[in-house]
PDB file of C-alpha atoms and ligand atoms in Angstrom:
ATOM      1  CA  MET A  20      15.422 -36.012 -37.315  1.00 41.00           C
ATOM      2  CA  ARG A  21      17.599 -33.065 -37.934  1.00 46.00           C
ATOM      3  CA  LEU A  22      13.942 -30.804 -37.725  1.00 45.00           C
ATOM      4  CA  GLN A  23      13.757 -32.714 -34.285  1.00 51.00           C
ATOM      5  CA  HIS A  24      17.154 -31.689 -33.341  1.00 50.00           C
ATOM      6  CA  THR A  25      16.409 -28.220 -33.728  1.00 50.00           C
ATOM      7  CA  ASP A  26      13.265 -28.142 -32.283  1.00 57.00           C
ATOM      8  CA  THR A  27      14.384 -29.622 -29.319  1.00 61.00           C
ATOM      9  CA  SER A  28      17.349 -27.215 -29.081  1.00 65.00           C
ATOM     10  CA  VAL A  29      15.087 -24.216 -29.625  1.00 61.00           C
ATOM     11  CA  GLN A  30      12.635 -25.588 -27.071  1.00 71.00           C
ATOM     12  CA  ARG A  31      15.774 -25.578 -24.496  1.00 72.00           C
ATOM     13  CA  VAL A  32      16.655 -22.183 -25.681  1.00 61.00           C
ATOM     14  CA  SER A  33      13.866 -20.307 -25.020  1.00 69.00           C
ATOM     15  CA  THR A  34      13.077 -22.462 -21.470  1.00 68.00           C
ATOM     16  CA  LEU A  35      16.266 -21.093 -20.601  1.00 67.00           C
ATOM     17  CA  LEU A  36      15.651 -17.609 -21.579  1.00 69.00           C
ATOM     18  CA  LEU A  37      12.429 -17.659 -19.969  1.00 72.00           C
ATOM     19  CA  LEU A  38      13.868 -18.797 -16.400  1.00 70.00           C
ATOM     20  CA  GLY A  39      16.530 -15.965 -17.173  1.00 65.00           C
ATOM     21  CA  LEU A  40      13.920 -13.606 -17.411  1.00 66.00           C
ATOM     22  CA  GLY A  41      11.758 -15.095 -14.535  1.00 63.00           C
ATOM     23  CA  MET A  42      14.764 -14.658 -12.283  1.00 63.00           C
ATOM     24  CA  TRP A  43      15.625 -11.452 -13.071  1.00 60.00           C
ATOM     25  CA  ILE A  44      11.970  -9.980 -12.784  1.00 54.00           C
ATOM     26  CA  ILE A  45      11.942 -11.816  -9.358  1.00 52.00           C
ATOM     27  CA  LEU A  46      15.324 -10.043  -8.178  1.00 47.00           C
ATOM     28  CA  LEU A  47      13.428  -6.657  -9.309  1.00 47.00           C
ATOM     29  CA  ILE A  48      10.370  -7.072  -7.327  1.00 45.00           C
ATOM     30  CA  ALA A  49      12.472  -8.060  -4.633  1.00 43.00           C
ATOM     31  CA  GLN A  50      15.002  -5.214  -4.720  1.00 42.00           C
ATOM     32  CA  GLU A  51      12.256  -2.750  -5.159  1.00 41.00           C
ATOM     33  CA  HIS A  52      10.364  -4.064  -2.039  1.00 42.00           C
ATOM     34  CA  TYR A  53      13.043  -3.090  -0.041  1.00 41.00           C
ATOM     35  CA  GLN A  54      12.879   0.658  -1.463  1.00 41.00           C
ATOM     36  CA  ASP A  55      10.159   1.322   1.412  1.00 44.00           C
ATOM     37  CA  SER A  56      10.569   4.268   3.755  1.00 37.00           C
ATOM     38  CA  LEU A  57      14.231   4.641   2.625  1.00 36.00           C
ATOM     39  CA  PRO A  58      15.856   7.585   1.653  1.00 33.00           C
ATOM     40  CA  PRO A  59      14.976   8.527  -1.972  1.00 32.00           C
ATOM     41  CA  ARG A  60      16.940   7.688  -4.175  1.00 28.00           C
ATOM     42  CA  THR A  61      18.484  10.033  -7.189  1.00 26.00           C
ATOM     43  CA  GLN A  62      17.821   7.327  -9.875  1.00 26.00           C
ATOM     44  CA  PRO A  63      14.505   5.813 -10.160  1.00 27.00           C
ATOM     45  CA  GLY A  64      16.314   3.034 -12.077  1.00 24.00           C
ATOM     46  CA  LEU A  65      12.993   1.034 -13.296  1.00 24.00           C
ATOM     47  CA  VAL A  66      13.422  -1.491 -15.833  1.00 24.00           C
ATOM     48  CA  VAL A  67      10.416  -3.301 -16.651  1.00 25.00           C
ATOM     49  CA  SER A  68       9.005  -5.423 -19.337  1.00 27.00           C
ATOM     50  CA  GLY A  69       6.280  -4.488 -21.811  1.00 26.00           C
ATOM     51  CA  LYS A  70       4.960  -7.766 -21.844  1.00 24.00           C
ATOM     52  CA  THR A  71       3.646  -7.688 -18.252  1.00 28.00           C
ATOM     53  CA  SER A  72       2.043  -4.277 -19.253  1.00 31.00           C
ATOM     54  CA  ALA A  73      -0.004  -6.178 -21.599  1.00 29.00           C
ATOM     55  CA  GLN A  74      -1.142  -8.504 -19.134  1.00 31.00           C
ATOM     56  CA  ALA A  75      -2.319  -5.620 -16.496  1.00 33.00           C
ATOM     57  CA  SER A  76      -6.101  -5.362 -16.230  1.00 37.00           C
ATOM     58  CA  ASP A  77      -7.987  -2.282 -17.454  1.00 41.00           C
ATOM     59  CA  PRO A  78      -8.644   0.554 -14.916  1.00 39.00           C
ATOM     60  CA  ASN A  79     -12.051   1.183 -16.946  1.00 42.00           C
ATOM     61  CA  GLN A  80     -13.087  -1.698 -15.700  1.00 50.00           C
ATOM     62  CA  ALA A  81     -13.244  -0.254 -12.266  1.00 50.00           C
ATOM     63  CA  VAL A  82     -16.500   0.024 -10.163  1.00 52.00           C
ATOM     64  CA  PRO A  83     -17.478   3.365  -9.322  1.00 50.00           C
ATOM     65  CA  SER A  84     -15.475   5.580  -6.919  1.00 60.00           C
ATOM     66  CA  ASN A  85     -17.027   5.836  -2.924  1.00 66.00           C
ATOM     67  CA  THR A  86     -15.772   9.391  -3.512  1.00 62.00           C
ATOM     68  CA  ALA A  87     -18.562  10.864  -5.450  1.00 61.00           C
ATOM     69  CA  PRO A  88     -18.013  13.411  -8.320  1.00 60.00           C
ATOM     70  CA  GLU A  89     -19.627  16.239  -6.364  1.00 62.00           C
ATOM     71  CA  ASN A  90     -16.533  15.794  -3.770  1.00 63.00           C
ATOM     72  CA  ARG A  91     -13.909  16.712  -6.640  1.00 79.00           C
ATOM     73  CA  GLN A  92     -14.195  20.003  -6.126  1.00 87.00           C
ATOM     74  CA  HIS A  93     -10.381  20.522  -5.106  1.00 95.00           C
ATOM     75  CA  PRO A  94      -8.642  21.562  -7.699  1.00 96.00           C
ATOM     76  CA  ALA A  95      -5.415  19.137  -6.820  1.00 97.00           C
ATOM     77  CA  PHE A  96      -7.751  16.206  -8.685  1.00 97.00           C
ATOM     78  CA  GLY A  97      -7.101  18.430 -11.881  1.00 96.00           C
ATOM     79  CA  GLU A  98      -3.187  18.903 -11.657  1.00 97.00           C
ATOM     80  CA  ARG A  99      -0.519  16.352 -12.345  1.00 98.00           C
ATOM     81  CA  ILE A 100      -3.265  13.542 -13.940  1.00 97.00           C
ATOM     82  CA  GLN A 101      -0.438  12.621 -16.546  1.00 98.00           C
ATOM     83  CA  GLU A 102       2.653  11.927 -13.725  1.00 98.00           C
ATOM     84  CA  ARG A 103      -0.127  10.146 -11.738  1.00 98.00           C
ATOM     85  CA  GLU A 104      -1.439   7.901 -14.987  1.00 98.00           C
ATOM     86  CA  LYS A 105       2.580   7.416 -15.460  1.00 98.00           C
ATOM     87  CA  MET A 106       3.130   6.186 -11.508  1.00 98.00           C
ATOM     88  CA  VAL A 107       0.443   3.448 -12.000  1.00 98.00           C
ATOM     89  CA  ASN A 108       1.601   2.108 -15.319  1.00 98.00           C
ATOM     90  CA  ASN A 109       5.167   2.098 -14.561  1.00 98.00           C
ATOM     91  CA  GLN A 110       5.171   1.355 -10.493  1.00 98.00           C
ATOM     92  CA  ILE A 111       2.145  -0.209 -10.114  1.00 98.00           C
ATOM     93  CA  LYS A 112       0.580  -1.969 -12.976  1.00 98.00           C
ATOM     94  CA  LEU A 113       4.167  -3.580 -14.590  1.00 97.00           C
ATOM     95  CA  ARG A 114       4.843  -5.248 -10.679  1.00 97.00           C
ATOM     96  CA  GLY A 115       1.350  -7.239 -10.997  1.00 97.00           C
ATOM     97  CA  VAL A 116      -0.940  -5.128  -9.040  1.00 98.00           C
ATOM     98  CA  ARG A 117      -4.202  -6.285 -10.839  1.00 97.00           C
ATOM     99  CA  ASP A 118      -7.048  -5.069  -8.940  1.00 98.00           C
ATOM    100  CA  PRO A 119      -9.103  -2.573 -11.073  1.00 98.00           C
ATOM    101  CA  ASN A 120     -10.285  -0.907  -7.728  1.00 97.00           C
ATOM    102  CA  VAL A 121      -7.078  -0.258  -6.776  1.00 98.00           C
ATOM    103  CA  LEU A 122      -5.492   1.071 -10.073  1.00 98.00           C
ATOM    104  CA  ALA A 123      -8.629   3.562 -10.483  1.00 97.00           C
ATOM    105  CA  ALA A 124      -7.944   4.980  -6.954  1.00 98.00           C
ATOM    106  CA  MET A 125      -3.895   5.079  -7.068  1.00 98.00           C
ATOM    107  CA  ASN A 126      -5.271   7.343 -10.420  1.00 98.00           C
ATOM    108  CA  ALA A 127      -7.781   9.235  -8.444  1.00 97.00           C
ATOM    109  CA  VAL A 128      -5.776  10.549  -5.655  1.00 98.00           C
ATOM    110  CA  PRO A 129      -3.757  13.256  -5.964  1.00 98.00           C
ATOM    111  CA  ARG A 130      -0.615  12.548  -4.020  1.00 98.00           C
ATOM    112  CA  HIS A 131       1.105  16.079  -3.899  1.00 98.00           C
ATOM    113  CA  ALA A 132      -1.829  17.129  -2.124  1.00 98.00           C
ATOM    114  CA  PHE A 133      -0.194  15.204   0.730  1.00 98.00           C
ATOM    115  CA  VAL A 134       3.587  15.804   0.106  1.00 98.00           C
ATOM    116  CA  LEU A 135       5.449  18.601   1.841  1.00 98.00           C
ATOM    117  CA  PRO A 136       6.151  21.694  -0.366  1.00 98.00           C
ATOM    118  CA  GLN A 137      10.006  20.741  -0.574  1.00 98.00           C
ATOM    119  CA  TYR A 138       9.254  17.387  -2.265  1.00 98.00           C
ATOM    120  CA  GLN A 139       6.638  18.391  -4.465  1.00 98.00           C
ATOM    121  CA  ALA A 140       8.842  17.478  -7.700  1.00 98.00           C
ATOM    122  CA  GLN A 141       8.879  14.003  -6.693  1.00 98.00           C
ATOM    123  CA  ALA A 142       5.774  13.767  -5.526  1.00 98.00           C
ATOM    124  CA  TYR A 143       5.223  10.949  -7.828  1.00 98.00           C
ATOM    125  CA  ALA A 144       8.664   9.314  -7.768  1.00 98.00           C
ATOM    126  CA  ASP A 145       9.132   5.385  -6.893  1.00 98.00           C
ATOM    127  CA  HIS A 146      10.237   5.811  -3.244  1.00 98.00           C
ATOM    128  CA  PRO A 147       8.639   6.709  -0.069  1.00 98.00           C
ATOM    129  CA  LEU A 148       9.190  10.645   0.826  1.00 98.00           C
ATOM    130  CA  PRO A 149       9.566  12.073   3.987  1.00 98.00           C
ATOM    131  CA  ILE A 150       6.392  13.988   5.811  1.00 98.00           C
ATOM    132  CA  ASP A 151       6.469  16.357   9.223  1.00 97.00           C
ATOM    133  CA  HIS A 152       7.869  14.789  12.554  1.00 97.00           C
ATOM    134  CA  ASN A 153      10.245  12.425  11.017  1.00 96.00           C
ATOM    135  CA  GLN A 154       7.324  10.050   9.687  1.00 97.00           C
ATOM    136  CA  THR A 155       7.088   8.915   6.041  1.00 97.00           C
ATOM    137  CA  ILE A 156       4.361   8.640   3.289  1.00 98.00           C
ATOM    138  CA  SER A 157       5.082   5.093   1.750  1.00 97.00           C
ATOM    139  CA  GLN A 158       6.316   4.444  -1.634  1.00 98.00           C
ATOM    140  CA  PRO A 159       3.464   4.260  -4.443  1.00 98.00           C
ATOM    141  CA  TYR A 160       3.520   0.875  -5.246  1.00 98.00           C
ATOM    142  CA  ILE A 161       3.761  -0.307  -1.520  1.00 98.00           C
ATOM    143  CA  VAL A 162       0.319   1.602  -0.708  1.00 98.00           C
ATOM    144  CA  ALA A 163      -1.075   0.104  -3.793  1.00 98.00           C
ATOM    145  CA  PHE A 164       0.305  -3.275  -2.924  1.00 98.00           C
ATOM    146  CA  MET A 165      -0.933  -3.422   0.597  1.00 98.00           C
ATOM    147  CA  THR A 166      -4.689  -2.050  -0.527  1.00 98.00           C
ATOM    148  CA  GLU A 167      -4.751  -4.845  -2.874  1.00 98.00           C
ATOM    149  CA  ALA A 168      -3.909  -7.495  -0.361  1.00 98.00           C
ATOM    150  CA  LEU A 169      -7.048  -6.256   1.937  1.00 98.00           C
ATOM    151  CA  THR A 170      -9.429  -7.052  -1.559  1.00 98.00           C
ATOM    152  CA  LEU A 171     -11.450  -4.250  -0.284  1.00 98.00           C
ATOM    153  CA  ASP A 172     -15.137  -3.836  -1.049  1.00 95.00           C
ATOM    154  CA  PRO A 173     -17.249  -1.121  -1.920  1.00 97.00           C
ATOM    155  CA  ASN A 174     -18.794  -2.031   1.450  1.00 97.00           C
ATOM    156  CA  ASP A 175     -16.048  -2.300   3.800  1.00 98.00           C
ATOM    157  CA  ARG A 176     -15.274  -0.511   7.143  1.00 98.00           C
ATOM    158  CA  VAL A 177     -11.312  -0.249   7.522  1.00 98.00           C
ATOM    159  CA  LEU A 178      -9.085   0.778  10.304  1.00 99.00           C
ATOM    160  CA  GLU A 179      -6.051   2.139   9.250  1.00 98.00           C
ATOM    161  CA  ILE A 180      -3.122   2.633  12.273  1.00 98.00           C
ATOM    162  CA  GLY A 181      -0.715   5.515  11.371  1.00 98.00           C
ATOM    163  CA  THR A 182      -2.555   7.972   9.370  1.00 98.00           C
ATOM    164  CA  GLY A 183       0.547   9.911   8.661  1.00 98.00           C
ATOM    165  CA  SER A 184      -0.128  12.106   5.938  1.00 98.00           C
ATOM    166  CA  GLY A 185      -3.381  10.815   4.956  1.00 98.00           C
ATOM    167  CA  TYR A 186      -2.814   9.360   1.611  1.00 98.00           C
ATOM    168  CA  GLN A 187      -3.414   5.650   2.394  1.00 98.00           C
ATOM    169  CA  ALA A 188      -6.480   6.512   4.334  1.00 98.00           C
ATOM    170  CA  ALA A 189      -7.348   8.585   1.069  1.00 98.00           C
ATOM    171  CA  VAL A 190      -6.437   5.553  -1.720  1.00 98.00           C
ATOM    172  CA  CYS A 191      -8.837   2.839   0.962  1.00 98.00           C
ATOM    173  CA  ALA A 192     -11.604   5.605   1.090  1.00 98.00           C
ATOM    174  CA  GLU A 193     -11.696   5.599  -2.743  1.00 98.00           C
ATOM    175  CA  ILE A 194     -12.550   2.204  -2.795  1.00 98.00           C
ATOM    176  CA  ALA A 195     -14.399   1.244   1.028  1.00 98.00           C
ATOM    177  CA  ARG A 196     -17.200   2.679   2.543  1.00 98.00           C
ATOM    178  CA  GLU A 197     -15.568   4.392   5.745  1.00 98.00           C
ATOM    179  CA  VAL A 198     -12.167   4.603   7.012  1.00 98.00           C
ATOM    180  CA  TYR A 199     -11.123   5.099  10.334  1.00 98.00           C
ATOM    181  CA  SER A 200      -7.252   5.901  10.589  1.00 98.00           C
ATOM    182  CA  VAL A 201      -5.627   6.463  14.047  1.00 98.00           C
ATOM    183  CA  GLU A 202      -2.458   8.539  14.739  1.00 98.00           C
ATOM    184  CA  ILE A 203      -0.296   8.597  17.627  1.00 98.00           C
ATOM    185  CA  ILE A 204       1.479  12.567  16.467  1.00 98.00           C
ATOM    186  CA  LYS A 205      -1.197  14.690  17.472  1.00 98.00           C
ATOM    187  CA  PRO A 206      -0.233  17.303  15.145  1.00 98.00           C
ATOM    188  CA  LEU A 207       0.020  14.755  12.096  1.00 98.00           C
ATOM    189  CA  ALA A 208      -3.320  13.705  12.951  1.00 98.00           C
ATOM    190  CA  GLU A 209      -5.036  17.312  12.811  1.00 98.00           C
ATOM    191  CA  SER A 210      -3.409  17.856   9.576  1.00 98.00           C
ATOM    192  CA  ALA A 211      -4.291  14.856   8.009  1.00 98.00           C
ATOM    193  CA  ALA A 212      -8.072  15.512   9.085  1.00 98.00           C
ATOM    194  CA  LYS A 213      -8.026  19.014   7.977  1.00 98.00           C
ATOM    195  CA  ARG A 214      -6.229  17.708   4.466  1.00 98.00           C
ATOM    196  CA  LEU A 215      -9.011  14.705   4.078  1.00 98.00           C
ATOM    197  CA  LYS A 216     -11.583  16.980   4.675  1.00 97.00           C
ATOM    198  CA  ALA A 217     -10.191  19.914   2.218  1.00 96.00           C
ATOM    199  CA  LEU A 218     -10.260  16.797   0.010  1.00 97.00           C
ATOM    200  CA  GLY A 219     -13.773  15.913   0.230  1.00 96.00           C
ATOM    201  CA  TYR A 220     -13.050  12.491   1.614  1.00 97.00           C
ATOM    202  CA  GLY A 221     -15.741  12.989   4.227  1.00 96.00           C
ATOM    203  CA  ASN A 222     -15.605   8.773   4.510  1.00 97.00           C
ATOM    204  CA  THR A 223     -12.414   9.051   6.258  1.00 98.00           C
ATOM    205  CA  HIS A 224     -12.586   9.660   9.907  1.00 98.00           C
ATOM    206  CA  VAL A 225      -9.212  10.328  12.001  1.00 98.00           C
ATOM    207  CA  LYS A 226      -8.618   9.653  15.328  1.00 98.00           C
ATOM    208  CA  ALA A 227      -4.862  11.245  17.490  1.00 98.00           C
ATOM    209  CA  GLY A 228      -4.660   8.393  19.586  1.00 98.00           C
ATOM    210  CA  ASP A 229      -2.151   4.908  19.928  1.00 98.00           C
ATOM    211  CA  GLY A 230      -3.194   2.868  17.565  1.00 98.00           C
ATOM    212  CA  PHE A 231      -2.303  -0.667  19.471  1.00 98.00           C
ATOM    213  CA  PHE A 232      -6.041  -0.221  21.110  1.00 98.00           C
ATOM    214  CA  GLY A 233      -7.713   0.025  17.063  1.00 98.00           C
ATOM    215  CA  TRP A 234     -10.941   2.000  17.700  1.00 98.00           C
ATOM    216  CA  PRO A 235     -13.254  -0.077  19.546  1.00 98.00           C
ATOM    217  CA  GLU A 236     -16.150   2.165  19.328  1.00 98.00           C
ATOM    218  CA  HIS A 237     -16.600   1.472  15.437  1.00 98.00           C
ATOM    219  CA  ALA A 238     -15.208  -2.357  15.596  1.00 98.00           C
ATOM    220  CA  PRO A 239     -15.573  -4.711  14.501  1.00 98.00           C
ATOM    221  CA  PHE A 240     -13.555  -3.511  10.842  1.00 98.00           C
ATOM    222  CA  ASP A 241     -13.724  -5.897   7.572  1.00 98.00           C
ATOM    223  CA  ALA A 242      -9.917  -4.820   6.682  1.00 98.00           C
ATOM    224  CA  ILE A 243      -7.577  -3.318   9.253  1.00 98.00           C
ATOM    225  CA  ILE A 244      -4.073  -1.808   7.426  1.00 98.00           C
ATOM    226  CA  GLY A 245      -0.983  -0.997   9.827  1.00 98.00           C
ATOM    227  CA  THR A 246       1.778   1.062   8.451  1.00 98.00           C
ATOM    228  CA  ALA A 247       3.990   1.111  11.522  1.00 98.00           C
ATOM    229  CA  ALA A 248       6.195  -1.558  12.218  1.00 97.00           C
ATOM    230  CA  ALA A 249       6.347  -3.460  15.335  1.00 95.00           C
ATOM    231  CA  GLY A 250       7.946  -6.518  17.134  1.00 97.00           C
ATOM    232  CA  ARG A 251       4.194  -8.335  17.615  1.00 96.00           C
ATOM    233  CA  ILE A 252       0.836  -7.358  16.429  1.00 97.00           C
ATOM    234  CA  PRO A 253      -1.542  -5.839  19.073  1.00 98.00           C
ATOM    235  CA  PRO A 254      -4.055  -8.207  20.450  1.00 97.00           C
ATOM    236  CA  PRO A 255      -6.814  -5.774  20.247  1.00 98.00           C
ATOM    237  CA  LEU A 256      -6.195  -5.335  16.458  1.00 98.00           C
ATOM    238  CA  LEU A 257      -7.065  -9.294  16.232  1.00 98.00           C
ATOM    239  CA  GLU A 258     -10.187  -9.160  18.344  1.00 98.00           C
ATOM    240  CA  GLN A 259     -11.436  -5.811  16.222  1.00 98.00           C
ATOM    241  CA  LEU A 260     -11.156  -7.792  12.849  1.00 98.00           C
ATOM    242  CA  LYS A 261     -14.562  -8.918  11.825  1.00 98.00           C
ATOM    243  CA  ILE A 262     -14.706 -13.126  10.871  1.00 98.00           C
ATOM    244  CA  ASN A 263     -13.046 -13.173   7.333  1.00 97.00           C
ATOM    245  CA  GLY A 264     -11.420  -9.870   7.277  1.00 98.00           C
ATOM    246  CA  ARG A 265      -8.219  -9.586   6.533  1.00 98.00           C
ATOM    247  CA  MET A 266      -5.399  -7.273   8.118  1.00 98.00           C
ATOM    248  CA  ILE A 267      -2.013  -6.341   6.784  1.00 98.00           C
ATOM    249  CA  LEU A 268       0.640  -4.637   8.486  1.00 98.00           C
ATOM    250  CA  PRO A 269       4.542  -4.608   8.684  1.00 98.00           C
ATOM    251  CA  GLU A 270       5.801  -6.708  11.775  1.00 98.00           C
ATOM    252  CA  GLU A 271      10.117  -6.684  13.206  1.00 97.00           C
ATOM    253  CA  ASP A 272      11.761 -10.195  13.480  1.00 96.00           C
ATOM    254  CA  SER A 273      14.044 -10.454  16.619  1.00 95.00           C
ATOM    255  CA  GLN A 274      17.014  -9.339  13.918  1.00 96.00           C
ATOM    256  CA  GLY A 275      15.290  -5.888  12.950  1.00 95.00           C
ATOM    257  CA  PHE A 276      14.266  -7.104   9.968  1.00 97.00           C
ATOM    258  CA  GLN A 277      10.586  -6.547   8.681  1.00 98.00           C
ATOM    259  CA  TYR A 278       8.326  -8.181   6.515  1.00 98.00           C
ATOM    260  CA  LEU A 279       4.506  -7.674   5.325  1.00 98.00           C
ATOM    261  CA  ILE A 280       1.910 -10.236   7.164  1.00 98.00           C
ATOM    262  CA  LEU A 281      -1.504 -10.813   5.866  1.00 98.00           C
ATOM    263  CA  ILE A 282      -3.644 -11.964   8.158  1.00 98.00           C
ATOM    264  CA  THR A 283      -6.963 -13.755   7.812  1.00 98.00           C
ATOM    265  CA  LYS A 284      -9.747 -14.038  10.253  1.00 97.00           C
ATOM    266  CA  GLN A 285     -11.516 -17.651   9.417  1.00 96.00           C
ATOM    267  CA  SER A 286     -15.172 -18.545   9.658  1.00 95.00           C
ATOM    268  CA  ASP A 287     -14.219 -20.325  13.282  1.00 95.00           C
ATOM    269  CA  GLY A 288     -12.388 -17.687  14.583  1.00 92.00           C
ATOM    270  CA  GLU A 289      -8.976 -19.146  13.709  1.00 96.00           C
ATOM    271  CA  ILE A 290      -5.831 -17.083  12.824  1.00 97.00           C
ATOM    272  CA  ARG A 291      -4.207 -17.543   9.551  1.00 97.00           C
ATOM    273  CA  ARG A 292      -1.002 -15.697   8.746  1.00 97.00           C
ATOM    274  CA  GLU A 293       1.311 -15.309   5.771  1.00 98.00           C
ATOM    275  CA  THR A 294       4.192 -13.423   5.609  1.00 97.00           C
ATOM    276  CA  ILE A 295       4.269 -11.865   2.456  1.00 96.00           C
ATOM    277  CA  LEU A 296       7.645  -9.728   1.461  1.00 93.00           C
ATOM    278  CA  PRO A 297      10.312  -7.807   3.342  1.00 96.00           C
ATOM    279  CA  VAL A 298       9.535  -4.185   3.835  1.00 97.00           C
ATOM    280  CA  ARG A 299      11.184  -1.032   5.671  1.00 95.00           C
ATOM    281  CA  PHE A 300       8.711   1.201   7.460  1.00 96.00           C
ATOM    282  CA  VAL A 301       8.672   3.548  10.535  1.00 96.00           C
ATOM    283  CA  PRO A 302       8.516   2.037  14.014  1.00 97.00           C
ATOM    284  CA  MET A 303       5.316   1.749  15.830  1.00 98.00           C
ATOM    285  CA  THR A 304       5.448   3.650  18.974  1.00 98.00           C
ATOM    286  CA  GLY A 305       3.682   3.671  22.305  1.00 98.00           C
ATOM    287  CA  GLU A 306       2.268   0.826  24.253  1.00 98.00           C
ATOM    288  CA  VAL A 307       3.427  -1.689  21.578  1.00 97.00           C
ATOM    289  CA  GLU A 308       7.114  -0.993  23.261  1.00 95.00           C
ATOM    290  CA  LYS A 309       6.278  -2.402  26.446  1.00 93.00           C
ATOM    291  CA  ARG A 310       6.638  -5.798  26.875  1.00 73.00           C
TER     292      ARG A 310
HETATM  293  N1  LIG B 428      -0.433   5.875   6.172  1.00 56.65           N
HETATM  294  C1  LIG B 428       0.714   6.855   6.138  1.00 56.65           C
HETATM  295  C2  LIG B 428       2.038   6.506   6.277  1.00 56.65           C
HETATM  296  C3  LIG B 428       2.326   6.839   7.693  1.00 56.65           C
HETATM  297  S1  LIG B 428       4.145   6.536   8.362  1.00 56.65           S
HETATM  298  C4  LIG B 428       0.581   7.870   5.169  1.00 56.65           C
HETATM  299  O1  LIG B 428      -0.121   7.061   3.712  1.00 56.65           O
HETATM  300  O2  LIG B 428       1.315   8.601   4.877  1.00 56.65           O
HETATM  301  C5  LIG B 428       3.351   5.392   9.753  1.00 56.65           C
HETATM  302  C6  LIG B 428       2.693   6.156  10.908  1.00 56.65           C
HETATM  303  O3  LIG B 428       2.164   5.799  11.839  1.00 56.65           O
HETATM  304  C7  LIG B 428       3.455   7.760  11.698  1.00 56.65           C
HETATM  305  O4  LIG B 428       2.759   8.839  11.014  1.00 56.65           O
HETATM  306  C8  LIG B 428       3.805   7.420  13.261  1.00 56.65           C
HETATM  307  O5  LIG B 428       3.674   8.578  13.594  1.00 56.65           O
HETATM  308  C9  LIG B 428       2.139   6.343  12.921  1.00 56.65           C
HETATM  309  N2  LIG B 428       2.575   5.469  14.176  1.00 56.65           N
HETATM  310  C10 LIG B 428       3.335   5.097  14.631  1.00 56.65           C
HETATM  311  N3  LIG B 428       2.895   4.247  16.106  1.00 56.65           N
HETATM  312  C11 LIG B 428       1.644   4.223  16.193  1.00 56.65           C
HETATM  313  C12 LIG B 428       0.616   4.002  17.212  1.00 56.65           C
HETATM  314  N4  LIG B 428       1.161   3.204  17.705  1.00 56.65           N
HETATM  315  N5  LIG B 428      -0.311   4.164  16.855  1.00 56.65           N
HETATM  316  C13 LIG B 428      -1.039   5.379  15.692  1.00 56.65           C
HETATM  317  N6  LIG B 428       0.248   5.775  14.873  1.00 56.65           N
HETATM  318  C14 LIG B 428       1.074   5.282  15.072  1.00 56.65           C
END
């Protein structure tokens, strides 16, 4: 009797503790999701539980990268490796990104090669950073999260809207066969193309233009990723998505709140859309602003 009573109390206490821990993790994740594209914080303030770490998958299980070792000539690949590993472990794995290909890609791409000289010290920090022309390179976790949502296959052809620094394109190019990326600010498109070429990402293709219209010459795509937010999803992007294709992009509602939307094109051509999480991205400009 007495023993049973103690057992029940222990059970109750553990259930309460687990519930508390669960709510705390949810709050932590929700808070971090709001960070994207916000000004850098001085204190990363990342507190994480070891349990989640043990559950995270092993990056050694990753399939070979699409960027061949002979293309790894650029010295940046050999620099700041420990910071990159720490970024993957503390910011990405612990928040639940599991896809071994995504973890391997985040480990491989030298993020500091995409960051301005004045922000080099923060290149692997847990927040977005300014790039030229008032744009931003996203928080590492958001890049990993969005890439995982695309469930990329080594044979996939990907379209990106908003090349920016080229970092997200490089992460996708580590996993997928070809990455086509469109950037509306011409000097950004030019510098990203140059950077990606210098790093050996021969499977990336950058075009200066309005991503509203996608890249019809190379359509249809297995996956589409948008990294600038608009009030509506450009219809040409839906058209250029393959059957069973996945698209992730931020959408802004009438009150100015942004959410990542995951779109899948069903086998009957129907569009399924899911609202994934609250985010903050720079605005998508050009045609999408005209109503
Ligand atoms: N993916 C980038 C982040 C870029 S921020 C990276 O990894 O660094 C979003 C980018 O979208 C900006 O560079 C902005 O100029 C671009 N952009 C905004 N509207 C666009 C449009 N209509 N077509 C293409 N690019 C656009």
